[in-house]
Structures are given as C-alpha cells and as structure tokens.
Amino acid sequence: MGFRVGSLSATKASALVALTATLALAQPHAAFSHEIDLLVRDANGVPTVNAVAYAYPAAGDVSKWEPKPVIVDQIDKEFTPSVTVVPIGTPVYFPNNDDIRHHVYSFSPAKTFELPLYSGKPSKPVVFDKPGAVALGCNIHDWMVAYIYVVDTPYYAKTGKDGVARLENLQPEKYDVFVWHPWMRGKPEDYRKSATADGNTRVEFDVKLRANLHIRRAPALGGGGY
Amino acid sequence: MIRLRFKSFQSRILLFFLVLFSLILSATYILVGLANLSNAHSIIEADLKSASKIFLRLMDVRTGQLADSARILSEDYAFKAAFATGDLPTIGSALANQRGRIGADMIKLVSSEKKLIVGTDAADVSGSAFGYPGLIEMAADQGEAYALLVIGEETYQTVVVPLLAPAPVAWIVIGFKINDAVAKDFKKLTNMEVSFFQEEAGGKVGCFASTIPMRQRRPLLGLFQTGWKERKGDASELRVMGDSYISLTTQIGKTPGGEAAYAVLQRSLTRMMEPFVNLKKNLIAIGLAGLAISALAGIVVSRSVTKPITSLVEGVGRVEKGDYSTLVRVEQGDEMGTLATAINKMTVELAEKDKIRDLLGKVVSHEVAEELLGKDVELGGELREITVMFVDIRGFSARAEGLNPKEVLSFLNVVFTTLGTIIEEKGGVVDKYIGDAIMALFGAPVKHDDDADYALIAAIKIQEAVGSINLDLESRGMARMEVGVGINTGVTVVGNMGSMHRMNYTAIGDGVNLAARLQELTRRAIFDAKIVVSERTISKAKGNYLTRDLGMVNIRGRTEPVRLYALIGKSDPENPSNPKTL
C-alpha cells in the first residue's frame, strides 16, 4: 500500500477506499508508532465488518490534525464505501460514477445537506464539521445507504472482514476506546473500554446489533436485477 | 309393568297397528332430527373454521396493506424533509396528510427515545412518553412490529415501521380500528356474526366490537367470561337469548402487554335449523295423517277378520241357548267360511238330535231316552236288581163299555198322565202301557239307593191321587174307579230288546212277572189290599211303612210261596199309632 496523499485524481474507487483510512492515519505522530488492535464481534461471535473504532488519550487532549479530502463514490447505484469514518473538518466528495443522476441527502443532525439530482463530480465537497453519525441516502434510490461517522480525534479506524481495526500512530499511553456501527444497539459511550498502547494491545468488543432495517434494493426496470 | 287388557280382538289388532306405526314414525322423526342437527353442526363448524381462516387472512391483508403504506411513508422524501425541520406543527400536518393518503385511523410519530413526537389524536401530547416502548424496541430489532393497541375505547390493529432517513430516525405508529364497521364488513363477506373480545386486567374480558345487537352482547360476554379460554379453537354451542349459536374463538392478536384479543365467530344454529322446523311440522302432519289412515285401515282390516268371528260367536251363542233356527251367515271362502259351514252343519245336526231327544222323551221315559242317547244303542242287557211296579186300573173294561172310544182314550190319558207324573216324580220310569195297566221300573236305567222306597211312596201317592180322581168322578155322578198296585223287587234283565231296527228298553224276568202277579192279587177280596208288596221290597226299603202281613202266599207259576204285605201307608214318625189310612 503506497502513500498517495492528495492524489484524488485517481479514478478507481477501490484504490480510494483503501486510501481513506491511511490518509487519516498518516499523521505527524508517526514517530510514536504504537498500535491498539480491536476485535469487534456481534452477539453471535461473528466478526463485525465496517465497525468504526476511535480513541482518545485518557490523559490530555488529542493532537491536532489536518483534514484531508475523502471520497464516497456512487457506483452501480450503491454508495462506496458504505461506512466511512472521518475526523471533524473533513471535506467529502460524492462523485457520481453512474450514468444516471443521484440525489444525495442527509437529514442527520451532525450534517444535514442535499445534493439535488446531479451527475459527475460535484465541484464542491461537503465538509463534515460536527461529530456524530451521518446517514446518507439517495432520494431516488431508497436502498442506497451510507454512513459517515465524524469523530473529533485523529485516532480512528474501521474493521475489515476479520472484524479487526487497528488504531495506529498512538503514544505509548492509556486510551479510551469506543466503537460504533450503524446497526449497533446503544451509543458508543456504552461500549467504552480502556487500553494502553504498549505495542501489543488487543481489545475485544462484543456489540449488540439490530437487524439491518434498510430497504431492499428494488429490481431494475426491465428485470435487470440488482 | 301395566298390562293392558283389551277384550276385543279387533281393538287388539288395531292397537298393534297403531303402536307399530307410532314406533316407526317416532324412530324416523328422531333419527331425521338427529341427522339434521348433526349435519347443521358439521356445516356450521366447517363454515366457522373457514370463516376464521378468512378472517385471519383479512386481518393479515389489512395489516399488510397498512404496513405497505407505512413503508412507503417511511421513504417519503417530503415527509423526511418535513421531519428534518423539527417543527412540530409542520410534522403533525405532514403526518395528518399521510394518514389521509393511506386511509389509516390512527398515526403517530415516536422518537427512538420512545417519546411521542407528534400524533393525530386529540389526546396526543408531544414530548410525552409513548405508552408502548416495547413495541418500538421490537420494531427496532425486527424492522417492523405489529400489535393490538387499546387507545381510549378503541382497539387498533397497529403497525410500527421506522422513518428511514435513510437510517431509522423515528418510528411511525399507524393503525386501523377494529370496530363494529369491521365486524359488519366481515359479516357481509361470510354471513357470520362476529364479536371481538379483549382480555383486560384482572382476567376480565371485554367486548369491543360486534355484529350482535347491544342487548345480546352482555349475555354473550357473561358466557365467555366463564371458562371461555378453554373453548378457544373448538366450536362450541352457546345459548344466547333463547337462540342457539355455534361459536368459534380465534385469537387475532395481542397487546404489547400480552393481553390477547379474540374474534368469536358465530352462526345461529336456530336459524340453520329453521328449514328443519318446517320439515318437522310436515313430518308431524304426515305422521298424524298416517296414524289416522292406519287407524282406519286397522279398523277395516280387523273388522274383516273379526266380523265373521263375531257372527260365529253370536251363532254359537244362539246354539248354546238352544236356538237352532238361525244359521251363521259368513259369505267368505276362507277359513272363516269353512268354520261357519262347519258350525252350521253342527247346528243342523244338533237341532236334529234335540228333536229326536224331544220325541224320544215322549215315546219313552226321560231317563230311558237319556240312556239311549247317552251311549251307543245296542241290543243286550244286564242283570240288575230293580223294583218293578204294576198299576192296573180296576174295572176299566166295564167303564169302557159305557163310553165312546174317544172318551175312553181321554179318560185313560188323564189317569195315565196323573199316575205317570207321580211315578216319574219319584224317580221311576214308565216302561210301557199295557192296555189299562202301567209297568214302571225303579232302578233302571238309572239306579238309585232308595229305589224300593221310591216305589212304595209312589204307590201310596198313586192311591191318594186315585182318591182325588174319585171325588171328582163322584161329583160328576160317575162311578168310582179303583187302582191296584203290585210291587216286587228282584233280579231282572234290563236293556234293549227287539231287533236292530226296532227295540225297546225294558226289563224282563221273574221279578217282573212276580210284580204283575202281585198286582193281580189286589183283586182278591180276601187280601183286601190295594197295594201288594213282596217281602223283598219291604226288606230293601229303608223307610218305615204301615203294612199288613198277608202271610206266605202261593203264586201261580211259582213253586215256593212268597211272603206278601199289603202296603197301607207311610208311618207317621210323629204319630206312628195313627196310621194314615188309604
């Protein structure tokens, strides 16, 4: 994985997806490269994908960070990625890679906005300036759902298929660790744990998930399937 | 058991027919009734079960429609936009608009914190705690939730769906009323009565909607409150206000508190059985008509049997009384006819026999006639000791000379009748008339213990009668008559003598001859006796008689003399020294 900071001209979304996390993690405290690994599982012990993990130093304020633009793409009438975690102040671009228009919106208190029917790449990004979960939808495609979780800390990560998220670039000190997931029952504060980043720390979270309440994707006109 | 006795054969036949017919009719009536009732039960139960399925399906469909509407609402961008304003009047107005769109009776918006955001009901207070937080929690877990909600007096079938923006931001609670109109609709569809019951606190049950008139709900409720839960799922019979209903109870849902609501489907058994009531009436009418017809037929049939029997009974009764003149009239060719013919033949024969008996009684004495009729008439006799009496009218020949033959016969007949009557009264039998003499037997053909006595007394009576006749004769200036009586007891041969074609019952032998000789002795002046009796008779007699010993007398034709007595009279037991003179 290469560091291609700011290379937003990349056209392949998959590359961008991989970048989003590393962009944020490539912070000034790289010298203190301590880590905390989190394993997030549901009530059945199944590793939870797309869970957001973030941490605050137990003593003292978080360090400053410089927001970097992030992309939430729209490909084949789906948001990609479906969960994105950003620190406050991050500008997010919502390029439309489909040949139809989309109408991206959010009514979430953390960020209410609307990008009425558009195609291509909007000229301006949406800057997320309040912490909290922002649910994104498309007004003309009920099933299109994505989340942007805005945190006020530079220490964040997202679980992969193995349910593991790695918080990097930490000081060798004690952190309060939180997790969030779109279907999670309860608030991140309910899942708060303490962990010391001393090189080989692993914290396990068992989260209770609700059912996915989103609308199932409708069959395309003409019977094209999803 | 009481045993009824019917004397007449006719009434027994009739009764048998009627009882048989009634039994068959009653059995038919009962069986048809039971079959109908059971059939009605089965039909109603089957109908109730399908109606119950229909009802649940209807509820599902309505709930599904509501849920569909709610889901569309949950995706409605304009509504989401309105919700995002956070302005309660705007949200409330949008909500009312949506309710109108989907035709719901109730709609509320509840926050994820289970607080009422806004509702269309007048009683809804924004910001108050929603009464059913569990329902929201259930919807959050499952995507949507269904329940019966009791709000105020109304029961709502309720659906809870999220307001997706596009993640759940609030909860839409939407419902339709289950009320009398729903019940009425359902009744239109299935022709069933339907009532809705809701469990309440404290195990009570309330009826919140029904097609049944108000006045009937209370008794129905009363019936359901006692052990109605046990009846769930099974059709059962209930009587409400005099009408029978078959009911089926089906659970239609539960409140979030777990109190179940039930639909009680009912169909009137009484109404179902109405056609049978008419059938019943017809059956009874047919039965009564049949009973009347069979009674008439029974009378006719039994008469056809009993009429000839009655006729026969009457005929036989007449014969029993000695009336042979009227024959039985039965004009039938069957057994009755044969019997009547036999009875008629018998009657004719009896009549002939009676005629013969009558004639015989005149020709011979009654006893002889009986003897002749009583057994087979055959020649032959037996040896028997009897008492024989000869009575001779003395000097009849001289008298006869002065009279014409008719007068002679007339006189003889008068005397013979008088003397014959006395003899028969005393148990004797006039054996024959020999000119102006009578031969009489005592002891044959019928034997008595006192035959000798009877003969002696008869002789005395005869002499007394002759005395009377003489008084009569004298009063007419005519000559007196005398009667001589000879009596002997001895062994004789008695029986039928003569030929097979003509025979006499009589006695012959020495005993008879001696009696004739003794009668002749009455003519002899030296004896001066009107009744001469042999010693054997006197010794056989049991009574006491006044006699005069005539000594041993030689009798013509006999070698040994015989001791004879003149019978003077019967000794008077009260005054034996004053014998009655003849």
PDB file of N, CA and C in Angstrom, chain B residues 181-266:
ATOM      1  N   ALA B 181     -67.822  -1.530  12.433  1.00  0.00           N
ATOM      2  CA  ALA B 181     -67.823  -1.469  10.966  1.00  0.00           C
ATOM      3  C   ALA B 181     -67.015  -2.623  10.383  1.00  0.00           C
ATOM      4  N   VAL B 182     -65.878  -2.923  11.019  1.00  0.00           N
ATOM      5  CA  VAL B 182     -65.056  -4.058  10.569  1.00  0.00           C
ATOM      6  C   VAL B 182     -65.863  -5.342  10.700  1.00  0.00           C
ATOM      7  N   ALA B 183     -66.528  -5.474  11.864  1.00  0.00           N
ATOM      8  CA  ALA B 183     -67.351  -6.665  12.119  1.00  0.00           C
ATOM      9  C   ALA B 183     -68.444  -6.779  11.060  1.00  0.00           C
ATOM     10  N   LYS B 184     -69.048  -5.642  10.745  1.00  0.00           N
ATOM     11  CA  LYS B 184     -70.150  -5.628   9.775  1.00  0.00           C
ATOM     12  C   LYS B 184     -69.648  -6.030   8.389  1.00  0.00           C
ATOM     13  N   ASP B 185     -68.487  -5.484   8.006  1.00  0.00           N
ATOM     14  CA  ASP B 185     -67.876  -5.845   6.726  1.00  0.00           C
ATOM     15  C   ASP B 185     -67.662  -7.343   6.646  1.00  0.00           C
ATOM     16  N   PHE B 186     -67.133  -7.858   7.734  1.00  0.00           N
ATOM     17  CA  PHE B 186     -66.814  -9.281   7.770  1.00  0.00           C
ATOM     18  C   PHE B 186     -68.093 -10.109   7.673  1.00  0.00           C
ATOM     19  N   LYS B 187     -69.116  -9.622   8.341  1.00  0.00           N
ATOM     20  CA  LYS B 187     -70.391 -10.350   8.299  1.00  0.00           C
ATOM     21  C   LYS B 187     -70.940 -10.362   6.866  1.00  0.00           C
ATOM     22  N   LYS B 188     -70.768  -9.240   6.182  1.00  0.00           N
ATOM     23  CA  LYS B 188     -71.226  -9.157   4.794  1.00  0.00           C
ATOM     24  C   LYS B 188     -70.537 -10.219   3.952  1.00  0.00           C
ATOM     25  N   LEU B 189     -69.278 -10.421   4.250  1.00  0.00           N
ATOM     26  CA  LEU B 189     -68.460 -11.340   3.463  1.00  0.00           C
ATOM     27  C   LEU B 189     -68.800 -12.791   3.767  1.00  0.00           C
ATOM     28  N   THR B 190     -68.969 -13.106   5.038  1.00  0.00           N
ATOM     29  CA  THR B 190     -69.057 -14.521   5.437  1.00  0.00           C
ATOM     30  C   THR B 190     -70.422 -14.907   5.981  1.00  0.00           C
ATOM     31  N   ASN B 191     -71.280 -13.918   6.191  1.00  0.00           N
ATOM     32  CA  ASN B 191     -72.589 -14.192   6.783  1.00  0.00           C
ATOM     33  C   ASN B 191     -72.465 -14.770   8.196  1.00  0.00           C
ATOM     34  N   MET B 192     -71.405 -14.428   8.873  1.00  0.00           N
ATOM     35  CA  MET B 192     -71.195 -14.887  10.245  1.00  0.00           C
ATOM     36  C   MET B 192     -71.355 -13.697  11.179  1.00  0.00           C
ATOM     37  N   GLU B 193     -71.862 -14.010  12.377  1.00  0.00           N
ATOM     38  CA  GLU B 193     -71.809 -12.989  13.420  1.00  0.00           C
ATOM     39  C   GLU B 193     -70.381 -12.992  13.951  1.00  0.00           C
ATOM     40  N   VAL B 194     -69.853 -11.817  14.188  1.00  0.00           N
ATOM     41  CA  VAL B 194     -68.508 -11.789  14.758  1.00  0.00           C
ATOM     42  C   VAL B 194     -68.477 -10.782  15.908  1.00  0.00           C
ATOM     43  N   SER B 195     -67.816 -11.184  16.977  1.00  0.00           N
ATOM     44  CA  SER B 195     -67.647 -10.305  18.130  1.00  0.00           C
ATOM     45  C   SER B 195     -66.181 -10.323  18.503  1.00  0.00           C
ATOM     46  N   PHE B 196     -65.701  -9.183  18.955  1.00  0.00           N
ATOM     47  CA  PHE B 196     -64.292  -9.092  19.340  1.00  0.00           C
ATOM     48  C   PHE B 196     -64.201  -8.917  20.836  1.00  0.00           C
ATOM     49  N   PHE B 197     -63.356  -9.721  21.423  1.00  0.00           N
ATOM     50  CA  PHE B 197     -63.161  -9.662  22.872  1.00  0.00           C
ATOM     51  C   PHE B 197     -61.713  -9.346  23.174  1.00  0.00           C
ATOM     52  N   GLN B 198     -61.557  -8.588  24.210  1.00  0.00           N
ATOM     53  CA  GLN B 198     -60.198  -8.198  24.595  1.00  0.00           C
ATOM     54  C   GLN B 198     -60.005  -8.572  26.049  1.00  0.00           C
ATOM     55  N   GLU B 199     -58.921  -9.261  26.302  1.00  0.00           N
ATOM     56  CA  GLU B 199     -58.574  -9.545  27.698  1.00  0.00           C
ATOM     57  C   GLU B 199     -58.219  -8.231  28.367  1.00  0.00           C
ATOM     58  N   GLU B 200     -58.653  -8.114  29.607  1.00  0.00           N
ATOM     59  CA  GLU B 200     -58.343  -6.891  30.345  1.00  0.00           C
ATOM     60  C   GLU B 200     -57.638  -7.274  31.628  1.00  0.00           C
ATOM     61  N   ALA B 201     -57.220  -6.251  32.324  1.00  0.00           N
ATOM     62  CA  ALA B 201     -56.515  -6.505  33.586  1.00  0.00           C
ATOM     63  C   ALA B 201     -57.421  -7.305  34.520  1.00  0.00           C
ATOM     64  N   GLY B 202     -56.818  -8.179  35.291  1.00  0.00           N
ATOM     65  CA  GLY B 202     -57.564  -8.952  36.287  1.00  0.00           C
ATOM     66  C   GLY B 202     -58.340 -10.099  35.672  1.00  0.00           C
ATOM     67  N   GLY B 203     -57.884 -10.543  34.507  1.00  0.00           N
ATOM     68  CA  GLY B 203     -58.517 -11.714  33.893  1.00  0.00           C
ATOM     69  C   GLY B 203     -59.898 -11.429  33.337  1.00  0.00           C
ATOM     70  N   LYS B 204     -60.252 -10.183  33.275  1.00  0.00           N
ATOM     71  CA  LYS B 204     -61.575  -9.853  32.717  1.00  0.00           C
ATOM     72  C   LYS B 204     -61.535  -9.858  31.199  1.00  0.00           C
ATOM     73  N   VAL B 205     -62.715  -9.858  30.658  1.00  0.00           N
ATOM     74  CA  VAL B 205     -62.817  -9.849  29.204  1.00  0.00           C
ATOM     75  C   VAL B 205     -63.853  -8.802  28.822  1.00  0.00           C
ATOM     76  N   GLY B 206     -63.528  -8.016  27.811  1.00  0.00           N
ATOM     77  CA  GLY B 206     -64.491  -7.024  27.348  1.00  0.00           C
ATOM     78  C   GLY B 206     -64.768  -7.229  25.875  1.00  0.00           C
ATOM     79  N   CYS B 207     -65.998  -6.888  25.504  1.00  0.00           N
ATOM     80  CA  CYS B 207     -66.361  -6.993  24.094  1.00  0.00           C
ATOM     81  C   CYS B 207     -66.253  -5.600  23.494  1.00  0.00           C
ATOM     82  N   PHE B 208     -65.393  -5.410  22.483  1.00  0.00           N
ATOM     83  CA  PHE B 208     -65.205  -4.050  21.980  1.00  0.00           C
ATOM     84  C   PHE B 208     -65.828  -3.804  20.622  1.00  0.00           C
ATOM     85  N   ALA B 209     -66.258  -4.866  19.974  1.00  0.00           N
ATOM     86  CA  ALA B 209     -66.972  -4.649  18.714  1.00  0.00           C
ATOM     87  C   ALA B 209     -67.718  -5.938  18.386  1.00  0.00           C
ATOM     88  N   SER B 210     -68.819  -5.787  17.693  1.00  0.00           N
ATOM     89  CA  SER B 210     -69.604  -6.978  17.377  1.00  0.00           C
ATOM     90  C   SER B 210     -70.656  -6.658  16.342  1.00  0.00           C
ATOM     91  N   THR B 211     -71.103  -7.709  15.672  1.00  0.00           N
ATOM     92  CA  THR B 211     -72.264  -7.546  14.798  1.00  0.00           C
ATOM     93  C   THR B 211     -73.546  -7.843  15.556  1.00  0.00           C
ATOM     94  N   ILE B 212     -73.372  -8.313  16.789  1.00  0.00           N
ATOM     95  CA  ILE B 212     -74.531  -8.706  17.586  1.00  0.00           C
ATOM     96  C   ILE B 212     -75.139  -7.457  18.217  1.00  0.00           C
ATOM     97  N   PRO B 213     -76.457  -7.362  18.246  1.00  0.00           N
ATOM     98  CA  PRO B 213     -77.084  -6.201  18.868  1.00  0.00           C
ATOM     99  C   PRO B 213     -76.607  -6.031  20.312  1.00  0.00           C
ATOM    100  N   MET B 214     -76.531  -4.778  20.735  1.00  0.00           N
ATOM    101  CA  MET B 214     -76.014  -4.437  22.068  1.00  0.00           C
ATOM    102  C   MET B 214     -76.619  -5.285  23.173  1.00  0.00           C
ATOM    103  N   ARG B 215     -77.967  -5.482  23.099  1.00  0.00           N
ATOM    104  CA  ARG B 215     -78.647  -6.147  24.216  1.00  0.00           C
ATOM    105  C   ARG B 215     -78.218  -7.607  24.335  1.00  0.00           C
ATOM    106  N   GLN B 216     -77.662  -8.156  23.232  1.00  0.00           N
ATOM    107  CA  GLN B 216     -77.242  -9.557  23.284  1.00  0.00           C
ATOM    108  C   GLN B 216     -75.775  -9.704  23.657  1.00  0.00           C
ATOM    109  N   ARG B 217     -75.053  -8.588  23.659  1.00  0.00           N
ATOM    110  CA  ARG B 217     -73.617  -8.703  23.902  1.00  0.00           C
ATOM    111  C   ARG B 217     -73.343  -9.083  25.351  1.00  0.00           C
ATOM    112  N   ARG B 218     -74.148  -8.494  26.245  1.00  0.00           N
ATOM    113  CA  ARG B 218     -73.890  -8.727  27.672  1.00  0.00           C
ATOM    114  C   ARG B 218     -74.020 -10.210  28.039  1.00  0.00           C
ATOM    115  N   PRO B 219     -75.146 -10.864  27.638  1.00  0.00           N
ATOM    116  CA  PRO B 219     -75.224 -12.297  27.971  1.00  0.00           C
ATOM    117  C   PRO B 219     -74.118 -13.114  27.297  1.00  0.00           C
ATOM    118  N   LEU B 220     -73.751 -12.720  26.087  1.00  0.00           N
ATOM    119  CA  LEU B 220     -72.671 -13.440  25.394  1.00  0.00           C
ATOM    120  C   LEU B 220     -71.369 -13.285  26.170  1.00  0.00           C
ATOM    121  N   LEU B 221     -71.141 -12.042  26.599  1.00  0.00           N
ATOM    122  CA  LEU B 221     -69.947 -11.750  27.383  1.00  0.00           C
ATOM    123  C   LEU B 221     -69.947 -12.590  28.651  1.00  0.00           C
ATOM    124  N   GLY B 222     -71.136 -12.647  29.272  1.00  0.00           N
ATOM    125  CA  GLY B 222     -71.265 -13.427  30.508  1.00  0.00           C
ATOM    126  C   GLY B 222     -70.875 -14.873  30.278  1.00  0.00           C
ATOM    127  N   LEU B 223     -71.288 -15.395  29.134  1.00  0.00           N
ATOM    128  CA  LEU B 223     -70.986 -16.798  28.832  1.00  0.00           C
ATOM    129  C   LEU B 223     -69.498 -16.983  28.599  1.00  0.00           C
ATOM    130  N   PHE B 224     -68.890 -15.980  27.976  1.00  0.00           N
ATOM    131  CA  PHE B 224     -67.480 -16.131  27.637  1.00  0.00           C
ATOM    132  C   PHE B 224     -66.576 -15.938  28.838  1.00  0.00           C
ATOM    133  N   GLN B 225     -67.072 -15.193  29.806  1.00  0.00           N
ATOM    134  CA  GLN B 225     -66.203 -14.935  30.943  1.00  0.00           C
ATOM    135  C   GLN B 225     -65.985 -16.168  31.795  1.00  0.00           C
ATOM    136  N   THR B 226     -66.884 -17.161  31.642  1.00  0.00           N
ATOM    137  CA  THR B 226     -66.693 -18.380  32.415  1.00  0.00           C
ATOM    138  C   THR B 226     -66.110 -19.440  31.496  1.00  0.00           C
ATOM    139  N   GLY B 227     -64.849 -19.674  31.699  1.00  0.00           N
ATOM    140  CA  GLY B 227     -64.172 -20.775  31.003  1.00  0.00           C
ATOM    141  C   GLY B 227     -64.139 -20.645  29.492  1.00  0.00           C
ATOM    142  N   TRP B 228     -64.108 -19.438  29.002  1.00  0.00           N
ATOM    143  CA  TRP B 228     -64.157 -19.298  27.543  1.00  0.00           C
ATOM    144  C   TRP B 228     -62.823 -19.606  26.902  1.00  0.00           C
ATOM    145  N   LYS B 229     -61.751 -19.421  27.663  1.00  0.00           N
ATOM    146  CA  LYS B 229     -60.443 -19.653  27.064  1.00  0.00           C
ATOM    147  C   LYS B 229     -60.285 -21.109  26.674  1.00  0.00           C
ATOM    148  N   GLU B 230     -60.919 -21.970  27.493  1.00  0.00           N
ATOM    149  CA  GLU B 230     -60.806 -23.405  27.211  1.00  0.00           C
ATOM    150  C   GLU B 230     -61.480 -23.735  25.890  1.00  0.00           C
ATOM    151  N   ARG B 231     -62.372 -22.872  25.490  1.00  0.00           N
ATOM    152  CA  ARG B 231     -63.129 -23.186  24.269  1.00  0.00           C
ATOM    153  C   ARG B 231     -62.405 -22.714  23.016  1.00  0.00           C
ATOM    154  N   LYS B 232     -61.297 -22.037  23.190  1.00  0.00           N
ATOM    155  CA  LYS B 232     -60.603 -21.499  22.022  1.00  0.00           C
ATOM    156  C   LYS B 232     -60.269 -22.614  21.038  1.00  0.00           C
ATOM    157  N   GLY B 233     -60.523 -22.338  19.780  1.00  0.00           N
ATOM    158  CA  GLY B 233     -60.131 -23.295  18.752  1.00  0.00           C
ATOM    159  C   GLY B 233     -61.138 -24.390  18.521  1.00  0.00           C
ATOM    160  N   ASP B 234     -62.069 -24.552  19.457  1.00  0.00           N
ATOM    161  CA  ASP B 234     -63.093 -25.579  19.267  1.00  0.00           C
ATOM    162  C   ASP B 234     -64.442 -24.907  19.099  1.00  0.00           C
ATOM    163  N   ALA B 235     -65.203 -25.422  18.181  1.00  0.00           N
ATOM    164  CA  ALA B 235     -66.555 -24.900  18.025  1.00  0.00           C
ATOM    165  C   ALA B 235     -67.377 -25.380  19.205  1.00  0.00           C
ATOM    166  N   SER B 236     -68.154 -24.485  19.781  1.00  0.00           N
ATOM    167  CA  SER B 236     -68.987 -24.911  20.900  1.00  0.00           C
ATOM    168  C   SER B 236     -70.343 -24.247  20.770  1.00  0.00           C
ATOM    169  N   GLU B 237     -71.300 -24.885  21.415  1.00  0.00           N
ATOM    170  CA  GLU B 237     -72.666 -24.384  21.302  1.00  0.00           C
ATOM    171  C   GLU B 237     -72.964 -23.476  22.479  1.00  0.00           C
ATOM    172  N   LEU B 238     -73.597 -22.352  22.177  1.00  0.00           N
ATOM    173  CA  LEU B 238     -73.945 -21.400  23.224  1.00  0.00           C
ATOM    174  C   LEU B 238     -75.393 -20.991  23.026  1.00  0.00           C
ATOM    175  N   ARG B 239     -76.085 -20.811  24.140  1.00  0.00           N
ATOM    176  CA  ARG B 239     -77.452 -20.298  24.010  1.00  0.00           C
ATOM    177  C   ARG B 239     -77.462 -18.844  24.450  1.00  0.00           C
ATOM    178  N   VAL B 240     -77.860 -17.974  23.546  1.00  0.00           N
ATOM    179  CA  VAL B 240     -77.937 -16.565  23.881  1.00  0.00           C
ATOM    180  C   VAL B 240     -79.352 -16.098  23.586  1.00  0.00           C
ATOM    181  N   MET B 241     -80.010 -15.600  24.613  1.00  0.00           N
ATOM    182  CA  MET B 241     -81.359 -15.054  24.479  1.00  0.00           C
ATOM    183  C   MET B 241     -82.285 -16.028  23.745  1.00  0.00           C
ATOM    184  N   GLY B 242     -82.176 -17.300  24.104  1.00  0.00           N
ATOM    185  CA  GLY B 242     -83.095 -18.289  23.553  1.00  0.00           C
ATOM    186  C   GLY B 242     -82.681 -18.869  22.219  1.00  0.00           C
ATOM    187  N   ASP B 243     -81.641 -18.276  21.615  1.00  0.00           N
ATOM    188  CA  ASP B 243     -81.181 -18.813  20.341  1.00  0.00           C
ATOM    189  C   ASP B 243     -79.890 -19.584  20.553  1.00  0.00           C
ATOM    190  N   SER B 244     -79.738 -20.669  19.795  1.00  0.00           N
ATOM    191  CA  SER B 244     -78.515 -21.454  19.894  1.00  0.00           C
ATOM    192  C   SER B 244     -77.526 -20.987  18.848  1.00  0.00           C
ATOM    193  N   TYR B 245     -76.305 -20.792  19.275  1.00  0.00           N
ATOM    194  CA  TYR B 245     -75.244 -20.407  18.349  1.00  0.00           C
ATOM    195  C   TYR B 245     -74.113 -21.407  18.447  1.00  0.00           C
ATOM    196  N   ILE B 246     -73.487 -21.668  17.295  1.00  0.00           N
ATOM    197  CA  ILE B 246     -72.227 -22.394  17.327  1.00  0.00           C
ATOM    198  C   ILE B 246     -71.144 -21.329  17.212  1.00  0.00           C
ATOM    199  N   SER B 247     -70.188 -21.407  18.107  1.00  0.00           N
ATOM    200  CA  SER B 247     -69.185 -20.358  18.179  1.00  0.00           C
ATOM    201  C   SER B 247     -67.794 -20.928  17.996  1.00  0.00           C
ATOM    202  N   LEU B 248     -66.953 -20.106  17.441  1.00  0.00           N
ATOM    203  CA  LEU B 248     -65.557 -20.500  17.299  1.00  0.00           C
ATOM    204  C   LEU B 248     -64.718 -19.290  17.707  1.00  0.00           C
ATOM    205  N   THR B 249     -63.788 -19.523  18.622  1.00  0.00           N
ATOM    206  CA  THR B 249     -62.976 -18.431  19.134  1.00  0.00           C
ATOM    207  C   THR B 249     -61.579 -18.506  18.524  1.00  0.00           C
ATOM    208  N   THR B 250     -61.140 -17.418  17.975  1.00  0.00           N
ATOM    209  CA  THR B 250     -59.819 -17.374  17.338  1.00  0.00           C
ATOM    210  C   THR B 250     -59.058 -16.181  17.875  1.00  0.00           C
ATOM    211  N   GLN B 251     -57.824 -16.421  18.241  1.00  0.00           N
ATOM    212  CA  GLN B 251     -57.017 -15.292  18.711  1.00  0.00           C
ATOM    213  C   GLN B 251     -56.606 -14.460  17.502  1.00  0.00           C
ATOM    214  N   ILE B 252     -56.785 -13.141  17.598  1.00  0.00           N
ATOM    215  CA  ILE B 252     -56.453 -12.299  16.446  1.00  0.00           C
ATOM    216  C   ILE B 252     -55.222 -11.444  16.711  1.00  0.00           C
ATOM    217  N   GLY B 253     -54.790 -11.413  17.939  1.00  0.00           N
ATOM    218  CA  GLY B 253     -53.599 -10.620  18.204  1.00  0.00           C
ATOM    219  C   GLY B 253     -53.410 -10.411  19.689  1.00  0.00           C
ATOM    220  N   LYS B 254     -52.324  -9.693  20.004  1.00  0.00           N
ATOM    221  CA  LYS B 254     -52.027  -9.431  21.410  1.00  0.00           C
ATOM    222  C   LYS B 254     -51.621  -7.989  21.559  1.00  0.00           C
ATOM    223  N   THR B 255     -51.899  -7.444  22.731  1.00  0.00           N
ATOM    224  CA  THR B 255     -51.381  -6.115  23.024  1.00  0.00           C
ATOM    225  C   THR B 255     -49.916  -6.300  23.407  1.00  0.00           C
ATOM    226  N   PRO B 256     -49.142  -5.195  23.408  1.00  0.00           N
ATOM    227  CA  PRO B 256     -47.744  -5.327  23.840  1.00  0.00           C
ATOM    228  C   PRO B 256     -47.677  -5.899  25.251  1.00  0.00           C
ATOM    229  N   GLY B 257     -48.737  -5.716  26.045  1.00  0.00           N
ATOM    230  CA  GLY B 257     -48.759  -6.254  27.406  1.00  0.00           C
ATOM    231  C   GLY B 257     -49.086  -7.740  27.443  1.00  0.00           C
ATOM    232  N   GLY B 258     -49.346  -8.326  26.286  1.00  0.00           N
ATOM    233  CA  GLY B 258     -49.596  -9.771  26.252  1.00  0.00           C
ATOM    234  C   GLY B 258     -51.052 -10.146  26.388  1.00  0.00           C
ATOM    235  N   GLU B 259     -51.946  -9.162  26.488  1.00  0.00           N
ATOM    236  CA  GLU B 259     -53.365  -9.489  26.597  1.00  0.00           C
ATOM    237  C   GLU B 259     -53.899  -9.766  25.190  1.00  0.00           C
ATOM    238  N   ALA B 260     -54.449 -10.943  25.066  1.00  0.00           N
ATOM    239  CA  ALA B 260     -54.883 -11.379  23.749  1.00  0.00           C
ATOM    240  C   ALA B 260     -56.258 -10.818  23.418  1.00  0.00           C
ATOM    241  N   ALA B 261     -56.494 -10.674  22.149  1.00  0.00           N
ATOM    242  CA  ALA B 261     -57.835 -10.314  21.679  1.00  0.00           C
ATOM    243  C   ALA B 261     -58.326 -11.472  20.822  1.00  0.00           C
ATOM    244  N   TYR B 262     -59.605 -11.689  20.882  1.00  0.00           N
ATOM    245  CA  TYR B 262     -60.171 -12.829  20.187  1.00  0.00           C
ATOM    246  C   TYR B 262     -61.321 -12.388  19.302  1.00  0.00           C
ATOM    247  N   ALA B 263     -61.452 -13.087  18.202  1.00  0.00           N
ATOM    248  CA  ALA B 263     -62.656 -12.931  17.386  1.00  0.00           C
ATOM    249  C   ALA B 263     -63.509 -14.157  17.652  1.00  0.00           C
ATOM    250  N   VAL B 264     -64.739 -13.916  18.027  1.00  0.00           N
ATOM    251  CA  VAL B 264     -65.658 -15.024  18.245  1.00  0.00           C
ATOM    252  C   VAL B 264     -66.635 -15.025  17.079  1.00  0.00           C
ATOM    253  N   LEU B 265     -66.499 -16.041  16.257  1.00  0.00           N
ATOM    254  CA  LEU B 265     -67.396 -16.156  15.102  1.00  0.00           C
ATOM    255  C   LEU B 265     -68.582 -16.999  15.515  1.00  0.00           C
ATOM    256  N   GLN B 266     -69.732 -16.589  15.069  1.00  0.00           N
ATOM    257  CA  GLN B 266     -70.930 -17.307  15.473  1.00  0.00           C
ATOM    258  C   GLN B 266     -71.874 -17.474  14.310  1.00  0.00           C
TER     259      GLN B 266
END
